[in-house]
């Protein structure tokens, strides 16, 4: 009997007398069913809609198939799901999850998918701050910057008594000849030097900058903008800036002192500072040699530079001996004795800034914030904002729905792998759209907990 052949059915070796057949007749299938949680998170905080309002659409309405809100949501959701390239959207535009997240199951034209492909999204990414003949979608830089802070403020039901804002500059390596490309000696590569501002895990600012500048360049203007918006909502909140020694600059410290903002910054060591703690280093060395363990002492100084500082400031020195050598460290701060002694301010307050570096790694490694390969700085800044909004969305899911689960402290990449990458058979009927996921999914309980938490958050928002 001739073998039955079909282009859609494939037979494999039988198992216990049962035929094993593979086919491509499963209907609508997605590998990102868990992304429904992202849609629920967005409905709770209203991120995509408000982000879309930061764009100006000069296209002819009667010719538009994909609204700006669809395009913006598609790009943010795609990055959150791990699709860094807009080329991916030539396939994703047919994915039922993307259609559901966009709230659009069918296109208005027969030759279109429910959501956009790579060419339309590329024109969005190349949008400018003013519409042109060839770029009819523009974006409002000030509105986007303001939205990050607004989302941060809305995440608090009541005004906190105190917040600590972390500032940091990092490298964004470049492999082409993008506008604003310069070689940076410290990072030993051609790169951008973006400035990030976080409060805990929450992102308030992500500004792309060329690398031929000081790490603190533009920080006064950026902090002044943030302070104005925060204090308009929380006039009594105490604000502390925290950063490494790259931000211990007279301009920023003087601005903080003149505007009622406290700071705690790293301070680069030099011969004068090291000489001032010579006795403490000697004591730490003797203790370390006796115990075989690292030893440290703390000393407080009222200090000023010879030329660059306008006044004397409180400097805390850590005189440490470890691994057979001196390891002195210094911080400069406006915090007083009422905020703690030198050891507490260094170990408990300043050293906590290291957690911000993990947040930057999430943005760059999990959400592709360093994918700045477009030719112009403005387009690359917009790419950075798309990645940053994806981070805000994922962090909101973590904050609103995962706090009581094993993923409460998970990174964005881990959340994606555990909760979003779930295969499902999609059935669309007149009354409902069902995503049939495997009953044995190991994170089924966490998914259910997150769903309940988001539903409760939506009811109270």
PDB file of N, CA, C and O in Angstrom, residues 44 400 452-461:
ATOM      1  N   UNK A  44      -3.405  48.902  33.868  1.00  0.00           N
ATOM      2  CA  UNK A  44      -3.415  49.417  35.250  1.00  0.00           C
ATOM      3  C   UNK A  44      -2.720  50.765  35.354  1.00  0.00           C
ATOM      4  O   UNK A  44      -3.200  51.679  36.032  1.00  0.00           O
ATOM      5  N   UNK A 400       3.701  45.459  41.143  1.00  0.00           N
ATOM      6  CA  UNK A 400       2.266  45.331  41.381  1.00  0.00           C
ATOM      7  C   UNK A 400       1.809  43.891  41.581  1.00  0.00           C
ATOM      8  O   UNK A 400       0.846  43.642  42.310  1.00  0.00           O
ATOM      9  N   UNK A 452      -4.365  37.807  39.547  1.00  0.00           N
ATOM     10  CA  UNK A 452      -5.257  38.302  40.600  1.00  0.00           C
ATOM     11  C   UNK A 452      -4.797  39.660  41.118  1.00  0.00           C
ATOM     12  O   UNK A 452      -5.606  40.562  41.353  1.00  0.00           O
ATOM     13  N   UNK A 453      -3.476  39.807  41.297  1.00  0.00           N
ATOM     14  CA  UNK A 453      -2.943  41.069  41.822  1.00  0.00           C
ATOM     15  C   UNK A 453      -3.197  42.215  40.849  1.00  0.00           C
ATOM     16  O   UNK A 453      -3.545  43.328  41.255  1.00  0.00           O
ATOM     17  N   UNK A 454      -3.034  41.970  39.563  1.00  0.00           N
ATOM     18  CA  UNK A 454      -3.254  43.017  38.570  1.00  0.00           C
ATOM     19  C   UNK A 454      -4.733  43.372  38.470  1.00  0.00           C
ATOM     20  O   UNK A 454      -5.076  44.539  38.282  1.00  0.00           O
ATOM     21  N   UNK A 455      -5.598  42.384  38.600  1.00  0.00           N
ATOM     22  CA  UNK A 455      -7.031  42.658  38.572  1.00  0.00           C
ATOM     23  C   UNK A 455      -7.426  43.528  39.765  1.00  0.00           C
ATOM     24  O   UNK A 455      -8.211  44.479  39.632  1.00  0.00           O
ATOM     25  N   UNK A 456      -6.857  43.234  40.942  1.00  0.00           N
ATOM     26  CA  UNK A 456      -7.150  44.038  42.124  1.00  0.00           C
ATOM     27  C   UNK A 456      -6.592  45.445  41.980  1.00  0.00           C
ATOM     28  O   UNK A 456      -7.231  46.430  42.356  1.00  0.00           O
ATOM     29  N   UNK A 457      -5.379  45.564  41.410  1.00  0.00           N
ATOM     30  CA  UNK A 457      -4.776  46.883  41.209  1.00  0.00           C
ATOM     31  C   UNK A 457      -5.587  47.711  40.231  1.00  0.00           C
ATOM     32  O   UNK A 457      -5.748  48.926  40.400  1.00  0.00           O
ATOM     33  N   UNK A 458      -6.121  47.071  39.194  1.00  0.00           N
ATOM     34  CA  UNK A 458      -6.936  47.800  38.217  1.00  0.00           C
ATOM     35  C   UNK A 458      -8.232  48.301  38.848  1.00  0.00           C
ATOM     36  O   UNK A 458      -8.713  49.379  38.512  1.00  0.00           O
ATOM     37  N   UNK A 459      -8.785  47.533  39.771  1.00  0.00           N
ATOM     38  CA  UNK A 459     -10.027  47.939  40.432  1.00  0.00           C
ATOM     39  C   UNK A 459      -9.827  49.148  41.327  1.00  0.00           C
ATOM     40  O   UNK A 459     -10.749  49.951  41.509  1.00  0.00           O
ATOM     41  N   UNK A 460      -8.624  49.277  41.904  1.00  0.00           N
ATOM     42  CA  UNK A 460      -8.369  50.377  42.841  1.00  0.00           C
ATOM     43  C   UNK A 460      -7.721  51.575  42.196  1.00  0.00           C
ATOM     44  O   UNK A 460      -7.593  52.622  42.816  1.00  0.00           O
ATOM     45  N   UNK A 461      -7.260  51.437  40.945  1.00  0.00           N
ATOM     46  CA  UNK A 461      -6.555  52.546  40.294  1.00  0.00           C
ATOM     47  C   UNK A 461      -7.557  53.554  39.733  1.00  0.00           C
ATOM     48  O   UNK A 461      -8.720  53.273  39.521  1.00  0.00           O
TER      49      UNK A 461
END
